[in-house]
Amino acid sequence: MSKWIYTKDGKNYGPMKVAKIAKAIFNSELELNDYILSAETQTWHKIRDIPQIMDIIHKPMRKHLFEDIDDSLLEEETED
């Protein structure tokens, strides 16, 4: 499996597997338009152009991002 390196604030992170890159995206450490370096080929690629990462990003989540929400909080306020 390929490994990737990214640079943030002048510091290199990696090499790491695609799952860790996806986690960095979920944690807002990286964005889909950021470039990462292939440890294997030493070439830069835009994250959104790497199918293995995009497959993880678009996989359905197993847990909900939000717990039960009181529906009344979602209703628009109306003036009387």
PDB file of N, CA and C in Angstrom:
ATOM      1  N   MET A   1       0.846  -1.185   0.000  1.00  0.00           N
ATOM      2  CA  MET A   1       0.000   0.000   0.000  1.00  0.00           C
ATOM      3  C   MET A   1       0.886   1.241   0.000  1.00  0.00           C
ATOM      4  N   SER A   2       0.480   2.250  -0.741  1.00  0.00           N
ATOM      5  CA  SER A   2       1.278   3.461  -0.866  1.00  0.00           C
ATOM      6  C   SER A   2       1.258   4.288   0.414  1.00  0.00           C
ATOM      7  N   LYS A   3       2.334   5.032   0.597  1.00  0.00           N
ATOM      8  CA  LYS A   3       2.442   5.922   1.746  1.00  0.00           C
ATOM      9  C   LYS A   3       2.672   7.337   1.241  1.00  0.00           C
ATOM     10  N   TRP A   4       2.240   8.287   2.068  1.00  0.00           N
ATOM     11  CA  TRP A   4       2.220   9.680   1.659  1.00  0.00           C
ATOM     12  C   TRP A   4       2.833  10.570   2.729  1.00  0.00           C
ATOM     13  N   ILE A   5       3.308  11.737   2.285  1.00  0.00           N
ATOM     14  CA  ILE A   5       3.918  12.724   3.172  1.00  0.00           C
ATOM     15  C   ILE A   5       3.241  14.060   2.897  1.00  0.00           C
ATOM     16  N   TYR A   6       2.970  14.813   3.958  1.00  0.00           N
ATOM     17  CA  TYR A   6       2.478  16.172   3.750  1.00  0.00           C
ATOM     18  C   TYR A   6       3.270  17.136   4.616  1.00  0.00           C
ATOM     19  N   THR A   7       3.261  18.392   4.200  1.00  0.00           N
ATOM     20  CA  THR A   7       3.980  19.442   4.904  1.00  0.00           C
ATOM     21  C   THR A   7       2.977  20.455   5.418  1.00  0.00           C
ATOM     22  N   LYS A   8       3.129  20.833   6.674  1.00  0.00           N
ATOM     23  CA  LYS A   8       2.250  21.840   7.264  1.00  0.00           C
ATOM     24  C   LYS A   8       3.085  22.684   8.210  1.00  0.00           C
ATOM     25  N   ASP A   9       2.989  23.989   8.040  1.00  0.00           N
ATOM     26  CA  ASP A   9       3.737  24.934   8.866  1.00  0.00           C
ATOM     27  C   ASP A   9       5.226  24.600   8.890  1.00  0.00           C
ATOM     28  N   GLY A  10       5.766  24.197   7.738  1.00  0.00           N
ATOM     29  CA  GLY A  10       7.189  23.922   7.611  1.00  0.00           C
ATOM     30  C   GLY A  10       7.657  22.595   8.180  1.00  0.00           C
ATOM     31  N   LYS A  11       6.728  21.770   8.645  1.00  0.00           N
ATOM     32  CA  LYS A  11       7.088  20.473   9.220  1.00  0.00           C
ATOM     33  C   LYS A  11       6.520  19.355   8.351  1.00  0.00           C
ATOM     34  N   ASN A  12       7.328  18.313   8.111  1.00  0.00           N
ATOM     35  CA  ASN A  12       6.881  17.158   7.329  1.00  0.00           C
ATOM     36  C   ASN A  12       6.216  16.130   8.227  1.00  0.00           C
ATOM     37  N   TYR A  13       5.137  15.536   7.730  1.00  0.00           N
ATOM     38  CA  TYR A  13       4.416  14.475   8.439  1.00  0.00           C
ATOM     39  C   TYR A  13       4.367  13.253   7.534  1.00  0.00           C
ATOM     40  N   GLY A  14       4.767  12.120   8.064  1.00  0.00           N
ATOM     41  CA  GLY A  14       4.723  10.892   7.295  1.00  0.00           C
ATOM     42  C   GLY A  14       6.107  10.297   7.155  1.00  0.00           C
ATOM     43  N   PRO A  15       6.216   9.286   6.342  1.00  0.00           N
ATOM     44  CA  PRO A  15       5.187   8.725   5.473  1.00  0.00           C
ATOM     45  C   PRO A  15       4.084   8.020   6.260  1.00  0.00           C
ATOM     46  N   MET A  16       2.874   8.096   5.711  1.00  0.00           N
ATOM     47  CA  MET A  16       1.708   7.498   6.366  1.00  0.00           C
ATOM     48  C   MET A  16       0.772   6.892   5.332  1.00  0.00           C
ATOM     49  N   LYS A  17      -0.038   5.967   5.791  1.00  0.00           N
ATOM     50  CA  LYS A  17      -1.009   5.299   4.921  1.00  0.00           C
ATOM     51  C   LYS A  17      -2.181   6.228   4.616  1.00  0.00           C
ATOM     52  N   VAL A  18      -2.952   5.859   3.599  1.00  0.00           N
ATOM     53  CA  VAL A  18      -4.077   6.690   3.164  1.00  0.00           C
ATOM     54  C   VAL A  18      -5.100   6.908   4.277  1.00  0.00           C
ATOM     55  N   ALA A  19      -5.272   5.940   5.162  1.00  0.00           N
ATOM     56  CA  ALA A  19      -6.248   6.095   6.253  1.00  0.00           C
ATOM     57  C   ALA A  19      -5.870   7.261   7.161  1.00  0.00           C
ATOM     58  N   LYS A  20      -4.581   7.467   7.392  1.00  0.00           N
ATOM     59  CA  LYS A  20      -4.155   8.591   8.234  1.00  0.00           C
ATOM     60  C   LYS A  20      -4.329   9.920   7.502  1.00  0.00           C
ATOM     61  N   ILE A  21      -4.148   9.914   6.195  1.00  0.00           N
ATOM     62  CA  ILE A  21      -4.404  11.127   5.414  1.00  0.00           C
ATOM     63  C   ILE A  21      -5.887  11.467   5.499  1.00  0.00           C
ATOM     64  N   ALA A  22      -6.747  10.465   5.345  1.00  0.00           N
ATOM     65  CA  ALA A  22      -8.193  10.688   5.448  1.00  0.00           C
ATOM     66  C   ALA A  22      -8.553  11.226   6.830  1.00  0.00           C
ATOM     67  N   LYS A  23      -7.941  10.686   7.864  1.00  0.00           N
ATOM     68  CA  LYS A  23      -8.207  11.164   9.223  1.00  0.00           C
ATOM     69  C   LYS A  23      -7.793  12.626   9.370  1.00  0.00           C
ATOM     70  N   ALA A  24      -6.680  13.003   8.763  1.00  0.00           N
ATOM     71  CA  ALA A  24      -6.237  14.401   8.809  1.00  0.00           C
ATOM     72  C   ALA A  24      -7.247  15.312   8.110  1.00  0.00           C
ATOM     73  N   ILE A  25      -7.891  14.810   7.067  1.00  0.00           N
ATOM     74  CA  ILE A  25      -8.931  15.586   6.384  1.00  0.00           C
ATOM     75  C   ILE A  25     -10.147  15.724   7.288  1.00  0.00           C
ATOM     76  N   PHE A  26     -10.581  14.620   7.897  1.00  0.00           N
ATOM     77  CA  PHE A  26     -11.732  14.664   8.801  1.00  0.00           C
ATOM     78  C   PHE A  26     -11.480  15.591   9.989  1.00  0.00           C
ATOM     79  N   ASN A  27     -10.217  15.696  10.413  1.00  0.00           N
ATOM     80  CA  ASN A  27      -9.854  16.561  11.541  1.00  0.00           C
ATOM     81  C   ASN A  27      -9.533  17.986  11.103  1.00  0.00           C
ATOM     82  N   SER A  28      -9.774  18.303   9.828  1.00  0.00           N
ATOM     83  CA  SER A  28      -9.535  19.631   9.249  1.00  0.00           C
ATOM     84  C   SER A  28      -8.066  20.041   9.284  1.00  0.00           C
ATOM     85  N   GLU A  29      -7.174  19.066   9.312  1.00  0.00           N
ATOM     86  CA  GLU A  29      -5.742  19.350   9.235  1.00  0.00           C
ATOM     87  C   GLU A  29      -5.309  19.490   7.777  1.00  0.00           C
ATOM     88  N   LEU A  30      -6.030  18.833   6.883  1.00  0.00           N
ATOM     89  CA  LEU A  30      -5.784  18.899   5.447  1.00  0.00           C
ATOM     90  C   LEU A  30      -7.100  19.157   4.734  1.00  0.00           C
ATOM     91  N   GLU A  31      -6.989  19.694   3.507  1.00  0.00           N
ATOM     92  CA  GLU A  31      -8.163  19.907   2.667  1.00  0.00           C
ATOM     93  C   GLU A  31      -7.996  19.113   1.376  1.00  0.00           C
ATOM     94  N   LEU A  32      -9.080  18.867   0.697  1.00  0.00           N
ATOM     95  CA  LEU A  32      -9.039  18.056  -0.521  1.00  0.00           C
ATOM     96  C   LEU A  32      -8.192  18.679  -1.621  1.00  0.00           C
ATOM     97  N   ASN A  33      -7.997  19.991  -1.605  1.00  0.00           N
ATOM     98  CA  ASN A  33      -7.181  20.653  -2.621  1.00  0.00           C
ATOM     99  C   ASN A  33      -5.712  20.745  -2.241  1.00  0.00           C
ATOM    100  N   ASP A  34      -5.334  20.242  -1.059  1.00  0.00           N
ATOM    101  CA  ASP A  34      -3.930  20.225  -0.654  1.00  0.00           C
ATOM    102  C   ASP A  34      -3.176  19.169  -1.454  1.00  0.00           C
ATOM    103  N   TYR A  35      -1.874  19.382  -1.565  1.00  0.00           N
ATOM    104  CA  TYR A  35      -1.014  18.426  -2.248  1.00  0.00           C
ATOM    105  C   TYR A  35      -0.252  17.592  -1.229  1.00  0.00           C
ATOM    106  N   ILE A  36      -0.082  16.296  -1.554  1.00  0.00           N
ATOM    107  CA  ILE A  36       0.714  15.409  -0.717  1.00  0.00           C
ATOM    108  C   ILE A  36       1.728  14.692  -1.604  1.00  0.00           C
ATOM    109  N   LEU A  37       2.821  14.290  -0.998  1.00  0.00           N
ATOM    110  CA  LEU A  37       3.928  13.687  -1.723  1.00  0.00           C
ATOM    111  C   LEU A  37       3.883  12.172  -1.610  1.00  0.00           C
ATOM    112  N   SER A  38       3.977  11.495  -2.741  1.00  0.00           N
ATOM    113  CA  SER A  38       4.054  10.035  -2.740  1.00  0.00           C
ATOM    114  C   SER A  38       5.447   9.632  -2.269  1.00  0.00           C
ATOM    115  N   ALA A  39       5.518   8.845  -1.204  1.00  0.00           N
ATOM    116  CA  ALA A  39       6.811   8.386  -0.699  1.00  0.00           C
ATOM    117  C   ALA A  39       7.476   7.441  -1.700  1.00  0.00           C
ATOM    118  N   GLU A  40       6.677   6.797  -2.517  1.00  0.00           N
ATOM    119  CA  GLU A  40       7.189   5.829  -3.490  1.00  0.00           C
ATOM    120  C   GLU A  40       7.771   6.502  -4.732  1.00  0.00           C
ATOM    121  N   THR A  41       7.005   7.423  -5.324  1.00  0.00           N
ATOM    122  CA  THR A  41       7.419   8.030  -6.597  1.00  0.00           C
ATOM    123  C   THR A  41       8.029   9.417  -6.444  1.00  0.00           C
ATOM    124  N   GLN A  42       7.925   9.992  -5.238  1.00  0.00           N
ATOM    125  CA  GLN A  42       8.429  11.345  -4.968  1.00  0.00           C
ATOM    126  C   GLN A  42       7.767  12.390  -5.871  1.00  0.00           C
ATOM    127  N   THR A  43       6.471  12.187  -6.164  1.00  0.00           N
ATOM    128  CA  THR A  43       5.708  13.160  -6.944  1.00  0.00           C
ATOM    129  C   THR A  43       4.557  13.683  -6.098  1.00  0.00           C
ATOM    130  N   TRP A  44       4.201  14.941  -6.346  1.00  0.00           N
ATOM    131  CA  TRP A  44       3.119  15.589  -5.607  1.00  0.00           C
ATOM    132  C   TRP A  44       1.794  15.338  -6.304  1.00  0.00           C
ATOM    133  N   HIS A  45       0.760  15.111  -5.511  1.00  0.00           N
ATOM    134  CA  HIS A  45      -0.586  14.863  -6.032  1.00  0.00           C
ATOM    135  C   HIS A  45      -1.596  15.633  -5.192  1.00  0.00           C
ATOM    136  N   LYS A  46      -2.609  16.167  -5.868  1.00  0.00           N
ATOM    137  CA  LYS A  46      -3.713  16.787  -5.143  1.00  0.00           C
ATOM    138  C   LYS A  46      -4.516  15.665  -4.484  1.00  0.00           C
ATOM    139  N   ILE A  47      -4.879  15.843  -3.223  1.00  0.00           N
ATOM    140  CA  ILE A  47      -5.575  14.792  -2.475  1.00  0.00           C
ATOM    141  C   ILE A  47      -6.821  14.314  -3.213  1.00  0.00           C
ATOM    142  N   ARG A  48      -7.601  15.226  -3.758  1.00  0.00           N
ATOM    143  CA  ARG A  48      -8.856  14.844  -4.418  1.00  0.00           C
ATOM    144  C   ARG A  48      -8.627  13.976  -5.658  1.00  0.00           C
ATOM    145  N   ASP A  49      -7.384  13.892  -6.142  1.00  0.00           N
ATOM    146  CA  ASP A  49      -7.074  13.080  -7.317  1.00  0.00           C
ATOM    147  C   ASP A  49      -6.553  11.686  -6.963  1.00  0.00           C
ATOM    148  N   ILE A  50      -6.574  11.338  -5.686  1.00  0.00           N
ATOM    149  CA  ILE A  50      -6.064  10.037  -5.245  1.00  0.00           C
ATOM    150  C   ILE A  50      -7.260   9.151  -4.887  1.00  0.00           C
ATOM    151  N   PRO A  51      -7.596   8.196  -5.764  1.00  0.00           N
ATOM    152  CA  PRO A  51      -8.806   7.383  -5.561  1.00  0.00           C
ATOM    153  C   PRO A  51      -8.873   6.658  -4.216  1.00  0.00           C
ATOM    154  N   GLN A  52      -7.747   6.145  -3.730  1.00  0.00           N
ATOM    155  CA  GLN A  52      -7.764   5.398  -2.470  1.00  0.00           C
ATOM    156  C   GLN A  52      -8.205   6.276  -1.300  1.00  0.00           C
ATOM    157  N   ILE A  53      -7.809   7.530  -1.320  1.00  0.00           N
ATOM    158  CA  ILE A  53      -8.201   8.451  -0.248  1.00  0.00           C
ATOM    159  C   ILE A  53      -9.656   8.862  -0.419  1.00  0.00           C
ATOM    160  N   MET A  54     -10.057   9.149  -1.649  1.00  0.00           N
ATOM    161  CA  MET A  54     -11.433   9.571  -1.894  1.00  0.00           C
ATOM    162  C   MET A  54     -12.421   8.453  -1.572  1.00  0.00           C
ATOM    163  N   ASP A  55     -12.020   7.201  -1.774  1.00  0.00           N
ATOM    164  CA  ASP A  55     -12.886   6.078  -1.400  1.00  0.00           C
ATOM    165  C   ASP A  55     -13.166   6.084   0.099  1.00  0.00           C
ATOM    166  N   ILE A  56     -12.158   6.402   0.891  1.00  0.00           N
ATOM    167  CA  ILE A  56     -12.341   6.468   2.346  1.00  0.00           C
ATOM    168  C   ILE A  56     -13.215   7.659   2.715  1.00  0.00           C
ATOM    169  N   ILE A  57     -12.956   8.799   2.097  1.00  0.00           N
ATOM    170  CA  ILE A  57     -13.707  10.026   2.397  1.00  0.00           C
ATOM    171  C   ILE A  57     -15.197   9.837   2.112  1.00  0.00           C
ATOM    172  N   HIS A  58     -15.518   9.138   1.035  1.00  0.00           N
ATOM    173  CA  HIS A  58     -16.915   8.991   0.628  1.00  0.00           C
ATOM    174  C   HIS A  58     -17.593   7.737   1.165  1.00  0.00           C
ATOM    175  N   LYS A  59     -16.889   6.972   1.968  1.00  0.00           N
ATOM    176  CA  LYS A  59     -17.480   5.765   2.565  1.00  0.00           C
ATOM    177  C   LYS A  59     -18.492   6.193   3.629  1.00  0.00           C
ATOM    178  N   PRO A  60     -19.646   5.547   3.683  1.00  0.00           N
ATOM    179  CA  PRO A  60     -20.633   5.907   4.720  1.00  0.00           C
ATOM    180  C   PRO A  60     -20.038   5.757   6.123  1.00  0.00           C
ATOM    181  N   MET A  61     -20.395   6.695   6.983  1.00  0.00           N
ATOM    182  CA  MET A  61     -19.883   6.663   8.350  1.00  0.00           C
ATOM    183  C   MET A  61     -20.659   5.653   9.180  1.00  0.00           C
ATOM    184  N   ARG A  62     -19.978   5.043  10.127  1.00  0.00           N
ATOM    185  CA  ARG A  62     -20.615   4.049  10.993  1.00  0.00           C
ATOM    186  C   ARG A  62     -21.321   4.683  12.171  1.00  0.00           C
ATOM    187  N   LYS A  63     -20.872   5.846  12.588  1.00  0.00           N
ATOM    188  CA  LYS A  63     -21.532   6.487  13.721  1.00  0.00           C
ATOM    189  C   LYS A  63     -22.046   7.851  13.288  1.00  0.00           C
ATOM    190  N   HIS A  64     -23.014   8.330  13.993  1.00  0.00           N
ATOM    191  CA  HIS A  64     -23.610   9.619  13.664  1.00  0.00           C
ATOM    192  C   HIS A  64     -22.727  10.743  14.188  1.00  0.00           C
ATOM    193  N   LEU A  65     -22.679  11.810  13.427  1.00  0.00           N
ATOM    194  CA  LEU A  65     -21.920  12.966  13.888  1.00  0.00           C
ATOM    195  C   LEU A  65     -22.630  13.669  15.026  1.00  0.00           C
ATOM    196  N   PHE A  66     -23.949  13.590  15.024  1.00  0.00           N
ATOM    197  CA  PHE A  66     -24.736  14.261  16.049  1.00  0.00           C
ATOM    198  C   PHE A  66     -25.550  13.229  16.817  1.00  0.00           C
ATOM    199  N   GLU A  67     -25.632  13.411  18.088  1.00  0.00           N
ATOM    200  CA  GLU A  67     -26.499  12.568  18.900  1.00  0.00           C
ATOM    201  C   GLU A  67     -27.931  13.039  18.671  1.00  0.00           C
ATOM    202  N   ASP A  68     -28.848  12.478  19.378  1.00  0.00           N
ATOM    203  CA  ASP A  68     -30.238  12.901  19.231  1.00  0.00           C
ATOM    204  C   ASP A  68     -30.344  14.409  19.441  1.00  0.00           C
ATOM    205  N   ILE A  69     -31.004  15.054  18.513  1.00  0.00           N
ATOM    206  CA  ILE A  69     -31.179  16.502  18.576  1.00  0.00           C
ATOM    207  C   ILE A  69     -32.650  16.786  18.799  1.00  0.00           C
ATOM    208  N   ASP A  70     -32.917  17.702  19.689  1.00  0.00           N
ATOM    209  CA  ASP A  70     -34.283  18.140  19.936  1.00  0.00           C
ATOM    210  C   ASP A  70     -34.781  18.835  18.669  1.00  0.00           C
ATOM    211  N   ASP A  71     -35.791  18.246  18.009  1.00  0.00           N
ATOM    212  CA  ASP A  71     -36.298  18.792  16.753  1.00  0.00           C
ATOM    213  C   ASP A  71     -36.757  20.236  16.878  1.00  0.00           C
ATOM    214  N   SER A  72     -37.182  20.631  18.045  1.00  0.00           N
ATOM    215  CA  SER A  72     -37.655  22.009  18.208  1.00  0.00           C
ATOM    216  C   SER A  72     -36.517  23.004  17.992  1.00  0.00           C
ATOM    217  N   LEU A  73     -35.281  22.571  18.177  1.00  0.00           N
ATOM    218  CA  LEU A  73     -34.146  23.462  17.954  1.00  0.00           C
ATOM    219  C   LEU A  73     -33.927  23.735  16.474  1.00  0.00           C
ATOM    220  N   LEU A  74     -34.464  22.880  15.628  1.00  0.00           N
ATOM    221  CA  LEU A  74     -34.278  23.018  14.195  1.00  0.00           C
ATOM    222  C   LEU A  74     -35.397  23.799  13.520  1.00  0.00           C
ATOM    223  N   GLU A  75     -36.477  24.021  14.231  1.00  0.00           N
ATOM    224  CA  GLU A  75     -37.613  24.731  13.654  1.00  0.00           C
ATOM    225  C   GLU A  75     -37.323  26.220  13.611  1.00  0.00           C
ATOM    226  N   GLU A  76     -37.805  26.848  12.548  1.00  0.00           N
ATOM    227  CA  GLU A  76     -37.635  28.291  12.426  1.00  0.00           C
ATOM    228  C   GLU A  76     -38.547  28.997  13.410  1.00  0.00           C
ATOM    229  N   GLU A  77     -38.024  30.091  13.923  1.00  0.00           N
ATOM    230  CA  GLU A  77     -38.852  30.883  14.835  1.00  0.00           C
ATOM    231  C   GLU A  77     -39.848  31.685  14.013  1.00  0.00           C
ATOM    232  N   THR A  78     -41.056  31.773  14.500  1.00  0.00           N
ATOM    233  CA  THR A  78     -42.075  32.573  13.824  1.00  0.00           C
ATOM    234  C   THR A  78     -42.542  33.661  14.764  1.00  0.00           C
ATOM    235  N   GLU A  79     -42.830  34.791  14.160  1.00  0.00           N
ATOM    236  CA  GLU A  79     -43.337  35.898  14.970  1.00  0.00           C
ATOM    237  C   GLU A  79     -44.848  35.803  15.046  1.00  0.00           C
ATOM    238  N   ASP A  80     -45.380  36.116  16.205  1.00  0.00           N
ATOM    239  CA  ASP A  80     -46.838  36.099  16.388  1.00  0.00           C
ATOM    240  C   ASP A  80     -47.453  37.400  15.983  1.00  0.00           C
TER     241      ASP A  80
END
